[in-house]
């Protein structure tokens, strides 16, 4: 949880055939309007300094920052959380409250991680207590009373969601098994629903994606049905380096039908491995999340003070890798930041449907604006050759056959997570002959980190 060289595009597919060596095709359908862009993938897990206004405003607004999730994790002594005493709770609460206020400054909803404030942030020792140990809920009930009182006293309930516990199926944050977890879920859900009726209660925030063979999921869904504690959002994480959103959502829908549960919004409030947090990985995940209308928050693989900095590895500063200070300034964007900035600032108008390549390696997210069609493209951390087919060109006022000039932008990852990249690379215009209301062109992915955007004018 915490811890290409320039693209070469064929002048025409006919003159430069790639069919024999392509690994697959991602298809964009311009006549499939899927709604107004909401930049669903622009949330972050932690990444916000506890000192207000430390990161300049434009870094948040450039990416369309719209969701935050925190709870004081890894704040050291004297701020290790409730299980270490009230004074240590107060220090950790101050960290979370500061992050909440920063999120609300940009009108972003805030997910409070109450397990972190309790003290189970992955750094707890083997003797750390958990809610309901030996059937005793006294400390947990007192903790909730204190937290509810503090949130109300600080007018901190607007835009608030609560992840009742994080990744209980993983073992790093919960070591007591399913039965005690489900008791804790039901007890906490009904307490918070009564005392904080306007706050969203979300979960289960499992590390594992939905699957009919995953007993954590099947037991949970059965329990919330019988206990009348259905979450306001279905939440899980996609940080294992495998899986895809269509498959995960399909499995969830099957199980909801099995247990007679309602559809709710999806929130993947941790997505991407650290290696996937690069331009190509970002474009791939954006495409995946947008396809199923899932909210997404970037995972955060930093630790200690750096967990509370760098907007979950989207920005850096001069002392990031040497003599790091949590309060220093001088921030600059990295290459992945430029993908989210383009996603927010350029991809306007309406979204259109797309499908990933059959091998799930290449994916695309596309919008139709008043001026241009824009297609953001990413390969999931590998190299090779794929292609993109764009159907329905006549739906944006173009002839059904002819020659199409496409402007290409490259998003490099120069310097990695802590490197400075101030803008994407303009890779120029390439003309493609096409017919049948459809154009196809290759993507030569010669490194594992560069993303691309393709643009052409509408009539």
CSV table of C-alpha atoms in Angstrom, one decimal:
chain,number,residue,atom,x,y,z
A,1,UNK,CA,0.0,0.0,0.0
A,2,UNK,CA,2.7,2.5,1.1
A,3,UNK,CA,5.9,1.7,1.4
A,4,UNK,CA,10.2,5.3,-26.6
A,5,UNK,CA,12.2,6.9,-28.4
A,6,UNK,CA,10.1,9.1,-30.8
A,7,UNK,CA,7.2,7.2,-32.1
A,8,UNK,CA,7.5,6.0,-35.7
A,9,UNK,CA,4.2,6.0,-37.5
A,10,UNK,CA,3.7,4.5,-40.9
A,11,UNK,CA,2.8,6.9,-43.7
A,12,UNK,CA,0.1,4.4,-44.5
A,13,UNK,CA,-0.8,1.0,-43.3
A,14,UNK,CA,-0.8,-0.3,-46.9
A,15,UNK,CA,2.8,1.0,-47.6
A,16,UNK,CA,4.2,-0.2,-44.2
A,17,UNK,CA,2.3,-3.3,-43.2
A,18,UNK,CA,2.6,-4.3,-39.5
A,19,UNK,CA,-0.1,-6.9,-39.3
A,20,UNK,CA,2.5,-9.8,-39.1
A,21,UNK,CA,4.2,-8.4,-36.1
A,22,UNK,CA,1.6,-6.5,-34.1
A,23,UNK,CA,0.7,-7.9,-30.7
A,24,UNK,CA,-2.9,-6.6,-30.8
A,25,UNK,CA,-5.2,-3.7,-31.5
A,26,UNK,CA,-6.9,-1.1,-29.3
A,27,UNK,CA,-10.1,0.1,-30.9
A,28,UNK,CA,-11.7,3.6,-30.5
A,29,UNK,CA,-15.3,4.2,-31.6
A,30,UNK,CA,-15.9,7.9,-32.2
A,31,UNK,CA,-19.7,7.4,-32.5
A,32,UNK,CA,-20.0,5.9,-29.0
A,33,UNK,CA,-20.5,8.9,-26.7
A,34,UNK,CA,-19.8,7.7,-23.1
A,35,UNK,CA,-20.4,11.0,-21.3
A,36,UNK,CA,-18.7,14.1,-20.1
A,37,UNK,CA,-15.1,13.7,-18.8
A,38,UNK,CA,-14.8,13.6,-15.0
A,39,UNK,CA,-11.1,12.8,-14.9
A,40,UNK,CA,-12.0,9.9,-12.7
A,41,UNK,CA,-8.4,8.8,-12.2
A,42,UNK,CA,-7.0,12.0,-10.7
A,43,UNK,CA,-7.1,11.1,-7.0
A,44,UNK,CA,-4.1,10.4,-4.8
A,45,UNK,CA,-3.4,8.3,-1.7
A,46,UNK,CA,-1.5,10.4,0.8
A,47,UNK,CA,1.1,12.6,-1.0
A,48,UNK,CA,-0.1,15.8,0.7
A,49,UNK,CA,2.3,17.6,3.1
A,50,UNK,CA,1.0,18.1,6.6
A,51,UNK,CA,2.2,21.7,6.3
A,52,UNK,CA,-0.6,23.6,4.5
A,53,UNK,CA,0.2,25.2,1.1
A,54,UNK,CA,3.6,23.7,0.9
A,55,UNK,CA,2.9,22.4,-2.7
A,56,UNK,CA,1.9,25.3,-4.9
A,57,UNK,CA,-1.8,25.3,-6.0
A,58,UNK,CA,-1.1,24.9,-9.7
A,59,UNK,CA,0.2,21.3,-9.2
A,60,UNK,CA,-3.2,20.3,-7.8
A,61,UNK,CA,-5.3,22.2,-10.3
A,62,UNK,CA,-3.1,21.2,-13.3
A,63,UNK,CA,-4.0,17.5,-12.9
A,64,UNK,CA,-7.6,18.1,-11.8
A,65,UNK,CA,-7.0,16.7,-8.4
A,66,UNK,CA,-10.3,15.4,-7.2
A,67,UNK,CA,-9.9,12.8,-4.5
A,68,UNK,CA,-7.7,12.3,-1.4
A,69,UNK,CA,-7.2,9.5,1.0
A,70,UNK,CA,-5.2,9.7,4.3
A,71,UNK,CA,-5.3,9.1,8.0
A,72,UNK,CA,-1.9,10.0,9.5
A,73,UNK,CA,0.0,6.8,8.5
A,74,UNK,CA,3.6,6.5,9.5
A,75,UNK,CA,3.7,9.7,11.6
A,76,UNK,CA,6.2,8.7,14.2
A,77,UNK,CA,6.3,9.1,17.9
A,78,UNK,CA,4.7,11.0,19.5
A,79,UNK,CA,2.1,10.5,16.8
A,80,UNK,CA,1.6,6.8,16.4
A,81,UNK,CA,-2.1,6.7,16.9
A,82,UNK,CA,-4.8,5.7,19.3
A,83,UNK,CA,-3.3,2.4,20.5
A,84,UNK,CA,-0.4,4.4,21.9
A,85,UNK,CA,-2.5,6.8,23.9
A,86,UNK,CA,-4.6,9.9,23.5
A,87,UNK,CA,-1.7,12.3,23.1
A,88,UNK,CA,-0.3,10.2,20.2
A,89,UNK,CA,-3.8,10.0,18.7
A,90,UNK,CA,-4.0,13.8,18.7
A,91,UNK,CA,-0.7,14.3,16.8
A,92,UNK,CA,-1.8,11.8,14.1
A,93,UNK,CA,-5.3,13.3,13.9
A,94,UNK,CA,-3.7,16.7,13.2
A,95,UNK,CA,-1.9,15.2,10.2
A,96,UNK,CA,-5.1,13.8,8.8
A,97,UNK,CA,-7.1,16.9,9.5
A,98,UNK,CA,-4.5,19.0,7.6
A,99,UNK,CA,-4.7,16.7,4.6
A,100,UNK,CA,-8.5,16.9,4.8
A,101,UNK,CA,-8.4,20.7,4.7
A,102,UNK,CA,-6.0,20.7,1.7
A,103,UNK,CA,-8.4,18.3,-0.2
A,104,UNK,CA,-11.4,20.5,0.6
A,105,UNK,CA,-9.5,23.6,-0.6
A,106,UNK,CA,-9.8,22.1,-4.1
A,107,UNK,CA,-13.3,20.7,-3.5
A,108,UNK,CA,-11.9,17.2,-3.5
A,109,UNK,CA,-13.7,14.5,-1.4
A,110,UNK,CA,-11.6,13.0,1.4
A,111,UNK,CA,-11.4,9.4,2.4
A,112,UNK,CA,-10.5,9.0,6.1
A,113,UNK,CA,-8.4,6.0,6.9
A,114,UNK,CA,-9.5,5.3,10.5
A,115,UNK,CA,-7.3,2.2,10.7
A,116,UNK,CA,-4.2,4.4,10.3
A,117,UNK,CA,-5.4,6.8,13.0
A,118,UNK,CA,-6.0,3.8,15.2
A,119,UNK,CA,-2.4,2.9,14.7
A,120,UNK,CA,-2.5,-0.2,12.3
A,121,UNK,CA,-0.6,1.5,9.5
A,122,UNK,CA,1.8,-1.4,8.8
A,123,UNK,CA,4.4,-0.3,11.2
A,124,UNK,CA,2.6,-1.6,14.3
A,125,UNK,CA,4.3,-4.3,16.3
A,126,UNK,CA,3.2,-7.9,16.7
A,127,UNK,CA,1.5,-7.2,20.1
A,128,UNK,CA,-0.6,-4.3,18.7
A,129,UNK,CA,-4.3,-4.6,19.7
A,130,UNK,CA,-7.1,-4.8,17.1
A,131,UNK,CA,-10.8,-3.9,17.5
A,132,UNK,CA,-12.8,-6.7,19.2
A,133,UNK,CA,-9.8,-8.7,20.5
A,134,UNK,CA,-11.2,-11.3,22.9
A,135,UNK,CA,-14.6,-10.0,22.3
A,136,UNK,CA,-13.8,-6.6,23.9
A,137,UNK,CA,-14.9,-3.6,21.9
A,138,UNK,CA,-14.3,-1.0,24.7
A,139,UNK,CA,-11.3,0.7,23.2
A,140,UNK,CA,-12.7,0.7,19.7
A,141,UNK,CA,-15.9,2.2,20.8
A,142,UNK,CA,-14.1,4.9,22.8
A,143,UNK,CA,-11.9,5.6,19.7
A,144,UNK,CA,-14.9,6.1,17.5
A,145,UNK,CA,-16.5,8.4,20.1
A,146,UNK,CA,-13.3,10.5,20.2
A,147,UNK,CA,-12.9,10.6,16.4
A,148,UNK,CA,-16.5,11.5,15.7
A,149,UNK,CA,-16.4,14.3,18.3
A,150,UNK,CA,-13.2,15.6,16.8
A,151,UNK,CA,-14.5,15.6,13.2
A,152,UNK,CA,-17.6,17.4,14.2
A,153,UNK,CA,-15.7,19.9,16.4
A,154,UNK,CA,-13.5,20.7,13.4
A,155,UNK,CA,-16.4,21.0,10.9
A,156,UNK,CA,-14.7,18.2,8.9
A,157,UNK,CA,-17.6,16.1,7.7
A,158,UNK,CA,-18.3,17.8,4.3
A,159,UNK,CA,-17.0,15.7,1.4
A,160,UNK,CA,-16.0,13.0,3.9
A,161,UNK,CA,-15.9,9.2,3.2
A,162,UNK,CA,-14.7,6.5,5.6
A,163,UNK,CA,-12.8,3.4,4.6
A,164,UNK,CA,-13.8,1.3,7.6
A,165,UNK,CA,-10.6,-0.7,7.3
A,166,UNK,CA,-7.8,-1.0,4.8
A,167,UNK,CA,-6.8,-4.3,3.2
A,168,UNK,CA,-7.9,-6.7,6.0
A,169,UNK,CA,-7.2,-9.5,3.5
A,170,UNK,CA,-3.6,-8.7,3.1
A,171,UNK,CA,-2.2,-9.2,6.7
A,172,UNK,CA,-0.1,-6.0,7.0
A,173,UNK,CA,-3.0,-4.0,8.5
A,174,UNK,CA,-5.2,-6.7,10.0
A,175,UNK,CA,-4.1,-10.0,11.5
A,176,UNK,CA,-7.3,-11.3,13.1
A,177,UNK,CA,-9.1,-13.1,10.3
A,178,UNK,CA,-12.5,-12.7,8.6
A,179,UNK,CA,-14.9,-13.3,11.4
A,180,UNK,CA,-13.6,-10.5,13.7
A,181,UNK,CA,-13.2,-8.2,10.7
A,182,UNK,CA,-16.9,-8.7,9.7
A,183,UNK,CA,-18.0,-8.0,13.3
A,184,UNK,CA,-15.9,-4.9,13.2
A,185,UNK,CA,-17.4,-3.8,9.9
A,186,UNK,CA,-21.0,-4.2,11.0
A,187,UNK,CA,-20.5,-2.6,14.4
A,188,UNK,CA,-18.6,0.4,12.9
A,189,UNK,CA,-20.9,0.8,9.9
A,190,UNK,CA,-24.1,1.2,12.1
A,191,UNK,CA,-22.3,3.4,14.6
A,192,UNK,CA,-21.1,5.8,11.9
A,193,UNK,CA,-24.4,5.7,10.0
A,194,UNK,CA,-26.2,6.8,13.2
A,195,UNK,CA,-23.7,9.5,14.3
A,196,UNK,CA,-22.5,10.7,10.9
A,197,UNK,CA,-25.5,10.2,8.7
A,198,UNK,CA,-24.2,12.4,5.8
A,199,UNK,CA,-20.8,10.7,5.6
A,200,UNK,CA,-20.2,8.0,2.9
A,201,UNK,CA,-19.2,4.6,4.3
A,202,UNK,CA,-17.1,2.7,1.8
A,203,UNK,CA,-15.3,-0.6,1.4
A,204,UNK,CA,-14.2,-3.3,1.8
A,205,UNK,CA,-10.9,-1.8,0.4
A,206,UNK,CA,-9.5,-5.3,-0.2
A,207,UNK,CA,-6.1,-5.8,-1.7
A,208,UNK,CA,-7.6,-8.6,-3.8
A,209,UNK,CA,-10.0,-7.8,-6.7
A,210,UNK,CA,-13.5,-9.3,-6.8
A,211,UNK,CA,-13.6,-13.0,-7.6
A,212,UNK,CA,-16.2,-15.7,-7.0
A,213,UNK,CA,-13.4,-17.8,-5.7
A,214,UNK,CA,-12.2,-15.2,-3.1
A,215,UNK,CA,-13.8,-16.1,0.2
A,216,UNK,CA,-13.0,-12.6,1.6
A,217,UNK,CA,-15.3,-11.2,-1.1
A,218,UNK,CA,-18.0,-13.8,-0.9
A,219,UNK,CA,-18.2,-13.7,2.9
A,220,UNK,CA,-18.2,-9.9,2.9
A,221,UNK,CA,-21.0,-9.6,0.4
A,222,UNK,CA,-23.1,-12.2,2.1
A,223,UNK,CA,-22.5,-10.4,5.5
A,224,UNK,CA,-23.4,-6.9,4.4
A,225,UNK,CA,-26.6,-8.2,2.8
A,226,UNK,CA,-27.7,-9.9,6.0
A,227,UNK,CA,-26.4,-7.1,8.3
A,228,UNK,CA,-27.9,-4.2,6.2
A,229,UNK,CA,-24.4,-2.6,6.0
A,230,UNK,CA,-24.0,-2.3,2.3
A,231,UNK,CA,-21.2,0.3,1.5
A,232,UNK,CA,-21.9,3.5,-0.4
A,233,UNK,CA,-19.1,2.6,-2.8
A,234,UNK,CA,-17.6,-0.7,-3.6
A,235,UNK,CA,-13.9,-0.3,-3.1
A,236,UNK,CA,-10.9,-2.5,-3.8
A,237,UNK,CA,-7.3,-2.1,-4.9
A,238,UNK,CA,-5.4,-2.9,-8.1
A,239,UNK,CA,-1.8,-3.0,-7.1
A,240,UNK,CA,-0.7,-6.5,-7.8
A,241,UNK,CA,0.6,-5.9,-11.3
A,242,UNK,CA,-2.1,-8.1,-13.0
A,243,UNK,CA,-5.8,-8.1,-13.6
A,244,UNK,CA,-7.9,-5.6,-15.5
A,245,UNK,CA,-10.9,-3.4,-14.7
A,246,UNK,CA,-13.3,-5.1,-17.1
A,247,UNK,CA,-12.6,-8.5,-15.6
A,248,UNK,CA,-12.8,-7.3,-12.0
A,249,UNK,CA,-16.0,-5.3,-12.6
A,250,UNK,CA,-17.6,-8.3,-14.4
A,251,UNK,CA,-16.8,-10.5,-11.4
A,252,UNK,CA,-18.3,-8.0,-9.0
A,253,UNK,CA,-21.5,-7.7,-11.0
A,254,UNK,CA,-21.9,-11.5,-11.0
A,255,UNK,CA,-21.5,-11.6,-7.2
A,256,UNK,CA,-23.9,-8.6,-6.7
A,257,UNK,CA,-26.5,-10.6,-8.6
A,258,UNK,CA,-25.8,-13.7,-6.6
A,259,UNK,CA,-26.3,-11.9,-3.2
A,260,UNK,CA,-29.1,-9.6,-4.3
A,261,UNK,CA,-27.1,-6.5,-3.7
A,262,UNK,CA,-27.5,-3.1,-5.4
A,263,UNK,CA,-25.0,-1.5,-7.8
A,264,UNK,CA,-23.0,1.3,-6.2
A,265,UNK,CA,-20.2,3.6,-7.6
A,266,UNK,CA,-16.8,1.9,-7.9
A,267,UNK,CA,-13.7,3.4,-6.2
A,268,UNK,CA,-10.3,1.9,-6.8
A,269,UNK,CA,-8.7,4.0,-4.1
A,270,UNK,CA,-5.2,2.5,-4.7
A,271,UNK,CA,-4.1,1.6,-8.2
A,272,UNK,CA,-0.8,0.9,-10.0
A,273,UNK,CA,2.4,-0.6,-8.8
A,274,UNK,CA,5.4,1.6,-8.4
A,275,UNK,CA,6.8,0.5,-11.8
A,276,UNK,CA,3.4,1.3,-13.4
A,277,UNK,CA,3.6,4.8,-12.0
A,278,UNK,CA,5.2,6.2,-15.1
A,279,UNK,CA,3.6,7.9,-18.2
A,280,UNK,CA,2.7,4.6,-20.1
A,281,UNK,CA,1.3,3.1,-16.9
A,282,UNK,CA,-0.7,6.2,-16.1
A,283,UNK,CA,-2.3,6.2,-19.6
A,284,UNK,CA,-3.1,2.5,-19.3
A,285,UNK,CA,-4.7,2.9,-15.9
A,286,UNK,CA,-6.6,6.0,-16.9
A,287,UNK,CA,-8.1,4.1,-19.8
A,288,UNK,CA,-9.0,1.1,-17.6
A,289,UNK,CA,-10.7,3.2,-15.0
A,290,UNK,CA,-12.6,5.5,-17.4
A,291,UNK,CA,-14.0,2.5,-19.3
A,292,UNK,CA,-15.9,1.2,-16.2
A,293,UNK,CA,-16.6,4.7,-14.7
A,294,UNK,CA,-14.5,3.9,-11.7
A,295,UNK,CA,-13.0,6.6,-9.4
A,296,UNK,CA,-9.3,6.0,-9.0
A,297,UNK,CA,-6.6,7.1,-6.5
A,298,UNK,CA,-3.0,6.5,-7.3
A,299,UNK,CA,-1.2,4.1,-5.0
A,300,UNK,CA,1.7,5.5,-2.9
A,301,UNK,CA,4.8,3.4,-2.6
A,302,UNK,CA,6.9,5.9,-0.6
A,303,UNK,CA,7.3,5.8,3.2
A,304,UNK,CA,7.9,7.9,6.2
A,305,UNK,CA,7.8,11.6,5.6
A,306,UNK,CA,7.9,11.1,1.8
A,307,UNK,CA,4.6,9.3,2.0
A,308,UNK,CA,3.2,12.7,2.9
A,309,UNK,CA,4.8,14.5,0.0
A,310,UNK,CA,5.2,14.5,-3.8
A,311,UNK,CA,1.5,14.0,-4.6
A,312,UNK,CA,2.0,10.2,-4.7
A,313,UNK,CA,5.1,10.4,-6.9
A,314,UNK,CA,3.8,12.9,-9.5
A,315,UNK,CA,6.2,15.7,-8.5
A,316,UNK,CA,9.7,16.1,-7.1
A,317,UNK,CA,12.0,18.7,-5.6
A,318,UNK,CA,15.8,19.3,-5.5
A,319,UNK,CA,16.4,17.4,-2.2
A,320,UNK,CA,14.1,14.4,-3.0
A,321,UNK,CA,17.0,11.9,-3.2
A,322,UNK,CA,19.6,13.5,-1.0
A,323,UNK,CA,19.3,15.3,2.3
A,324,UNK,CA,15.5,15.2,2.0
A,325,UNK,CA,13.5,17.6,4.1
A,326,UNK,CA,9.7,17.3,4.4
A,327,UNK,CA,9.3,21.1,4.6
A,328,UNK,CA,11.5,22.1,1.7
A,329,UNK,CA,10.1,23.6,-1.5
A,330,UNK,CA,11.2,24.0,-5.1
A,331,UNK,CA,8.8,21.5,-6.5
A,332,UNK,CA,8.8,20.5,-10.2
A,333,UNK,CA,6.7,18.0,-12.3
A,334,UNK,CA,7.9,14.6,-13.4
A,335,UNK,CA,7.0,12.9,-16.7
A,336,UNK,CA,4.0,11.2,-15.3
A,337,UNK,CA,2.6,14.5,-14.1
A,338,UNK,CA,2.4,15.7,-17.7
A,339,UNK,CA,0.1,12.8,-18.6
A,340,UNK,CA,-2.4,13.8,-15.8
A,341,UNK,CA,-2.1,17.4,-16.8
A,342,UNK,CA,-2.9,16.6,-20.4
A,343,UNK,CA,-5.7,14.3,-19.3
A,344,UNK,CA,-7.3,17.1,-17.3
A,345,UNK,CA,-6.6,20.2,-19.4
A,346,UNK,CA,-6.7,18.8,-23.0
A,347,UNK,CA,-9.2,15.9,-22.9
A,348,UNK,CA,-12.4,17.9,-22.9
A,349,UNK,CA,-15.7,17.6,-24.8
A,350,UNK,CA,-17.1,14.1,-24.4
A,351,UNK,CA,-15.6,10.7,-23.9
A,352,UNK,CA,-15.9,7.9,-26.5
A,353,UNK,CA,-15.8,4.2,-26.1
A,354,UNK,CA,-12.6,2.2,-26.6
A,355,UNK,CA,-11.4,-1.4,-26.0
A,356,UNK,CA,-7.9,-2.5,-25.0
A,357,UNK,CA,-5.9,-4.9,-27.2
A,358,UNK,CA,-6.8,-8.5,-26.7
A,359,UNK,CA,-3.6,-9.1,-24.7
A,360,UNK,CA,-4.6,-6.2,-22.4
A,361,UNK,CA,-1.2,-4.6,-22.9
A,362,UNK,CA,-2.2,-1.6,-25.0
A,363,UNK,CA,-5.1,0.7,-24.0
A,364,UNK,CA,-6.6,4.0,-25.0
A,365,UNK,CA,-8.7,6.7,-23.6
A,366,UNK,CA,-10.3,9.1,-26.1
A,367,UNK,CA,-12.3,12.3,-26.2
A,368,UNK,CA,-14.0,14.4,-28.9
A,369,UNK,CA,-13.7,18.1,-28.3
A,370,UNK,CA,-15.0,21.0,-30.3
A,371,UNK,CA,-11.6,21.3,-32.0
A,372,UNK,CA,-10.0,17.9,-32.0
A,373,UNK,CA,-10.2,14.2,-31.3
A,374,UNK,CA,-7.6,13.2,-28.7
A,375,UNK,CA,-6.5,9.7,-27.9
A,376,UNK,CA,-4.2,9.0,-24.9
A,377,UNK,CA,-2.3,5.7,-25.3
A,378,UNK,CA,-0.3,3.6,-22.9
A,379,UNK,CA,1.3,0.1,-22.9
A,380,UNK,CA,1.4,-1.7,-19.6
A,381,UNK,CA,5.2,-1.7,-18.9
A,382,UNK,CA,6.5,-3.7,-21.8
A,383,UNK,CA,7.8,-3.2,-25.3
A,384,UNK,CA,6.6,-4.3,-28.7
A,385,UNK,CA,4.3,-3.3,-31.5
A,386,UNK,CA,0.6,-2.8,-31.3
A,387,UNK,CA,-1.9,-0.7,-33.4
A,388,UNK,CA,-4.8,1.6,-32.9
A,389,UNK,CA,-7.9,1.5,-35.0
A,390,UNK,CA,-10.2,4.6,-34.8
A,391,UNK,CA,-13.7,3.9,-36.2
A,392,UNK,CA,-16.5,6.3,-37.0
A,393,UNK,CA,-14.5,9.2,-38.5
A,394,UNK,CA,-17.6,10.5,-40.3
A,395,UNK,CA,-19.2,11.1,-36.9
A,396,UNK,CA,-16.8,14.0,-36.3
A,397,UNK,CA,-17.4,15.5,-39.7
A,398,UNK,CA,-14.6,13.8,-41.6
A,399,UNK,CA,-15.0,12.0,-45.0
A,400,UNK,CA,-15.3,8.2,-44.8
A,401,UNK,CA,-12.1,7.9,-46.8
A,402,UNK,CA,-9.0,10.0,-47.5
A,403,UNK,CA,-5.9,11.1,-45.7
A,404,UNK,CA,-5.8,12.0,-42.1
A,405,UNK,CA,-3.0,14.1,-40.5
A,406,UNK,CA,-2.4,13.1,-36.9
A,407,UNK,CA,-0.4,15.1,-34.4
A,408,UNK,CA,1.6,13.0,-32.0
A,409,UNK,CA,2.9,13.9,-28.5
A,410,UNK,CA,5.3,11.8,-26.5
A,411,UNK,CA,5.4,11.7,-22.7
A,412,UNK,CA,8.9,10.6,-21.6
A,413,UNK,CA,9.9,9.6,-18.1
A,414,UNK,CA,13.3,11.3,-18.1
A,415,UNK,CA,14.9,10.9,-14.6
A,416,UNK,CA,12.2,8.6,-13.4
A,417,UNK,CA,10.0,9.4,-10.4
A,418,UNK,CA,12.2,12.2,-9.2
A,419,UNK,CA,13.2,13.6,-12.6
A,420,UNK,CA,12.1,16.9,-14.0
A,421,UNK,CA,9.9,16.9,-17.2
A,422,UNK,CA,8.3,20.3,-18.0
A,423,UNK,CA,6.2,19.4,-21.0
A,424,UNK,CA,5.6,16.5,-23.4
A,425,UNK,CA,7.6,16.2,-26.6
A,426,UNK,CA,6.0,17.4,-29.8
A,427,UNK,CA,6.7,14.5,-32.3
A,428,UNK,CA,5.1,16.2,-35.3
A,429,UNK,CA,2.4,15.3,-37.8
A,430,UNK,CA,2.0,12.0,-39.7
A,431,UNK,CA,-0.4,11.4,-42.6
A,432,UNK,CA,-2.4,8.2,-42.8
A,433,UNK,CA,-4.5,7.1,-45.8
A,434,UNK,CA,-7.7,5.4,-44.7
A,435,UNK,CA,-11.0,4.1,-46.0
A,436,UNK,CA,-14.2,2.5,-44.7
A,437,UNK,CA,-14.7,5.3,-42.1
A,438,UNK,CA,-11.7,3.9,-40.1
A,439,UNK,CA,-8.0,4.6,-39.7
A,440,UNK,CA,-5.4,2.2,-38.3
A,441,UNK,CA,-1.8,3.0,-37.4
A,442,UNK,CA,0.9,1.2,-35.5
A,443,UNK,CA,2.4,2.0,-32.1
A,444,UNK,CA,6.1,1.1,-31.8
A,445,UNK,CA,6.7,0.9,-28.0
A,446,UNK,CA,10.5,0.8,-27.8
A,447,UNK,CA,10.7,1.5,-24.0
A,448,UNK,CA,8.5,0.6,-21.1
A,449,UNK,CA,7.6,4.0,-19.8
A,450,UNK,CA,6.7,6.5,-22.6
A,451,UNK,CA,3.0,7.3,-23.2
A,452,UNK,CA,1.6,9.0,-26.4
A,453,UNK,CA,-1.3,11.2,-27.4
A,454,UNK,CA,-2.7,11.4,-30.9
A,455,UNK,CA,-4.7,14.4,-32.1
A,456,UNK,CA,-6.6,15.3,-35.2
A,457,UNK,CA,-9.0,18.1,-36.1
A,458,UNK,CA,-12.7,17.6,-36.4
A,459,UNK,CA,-14.9,19.4,-38.9
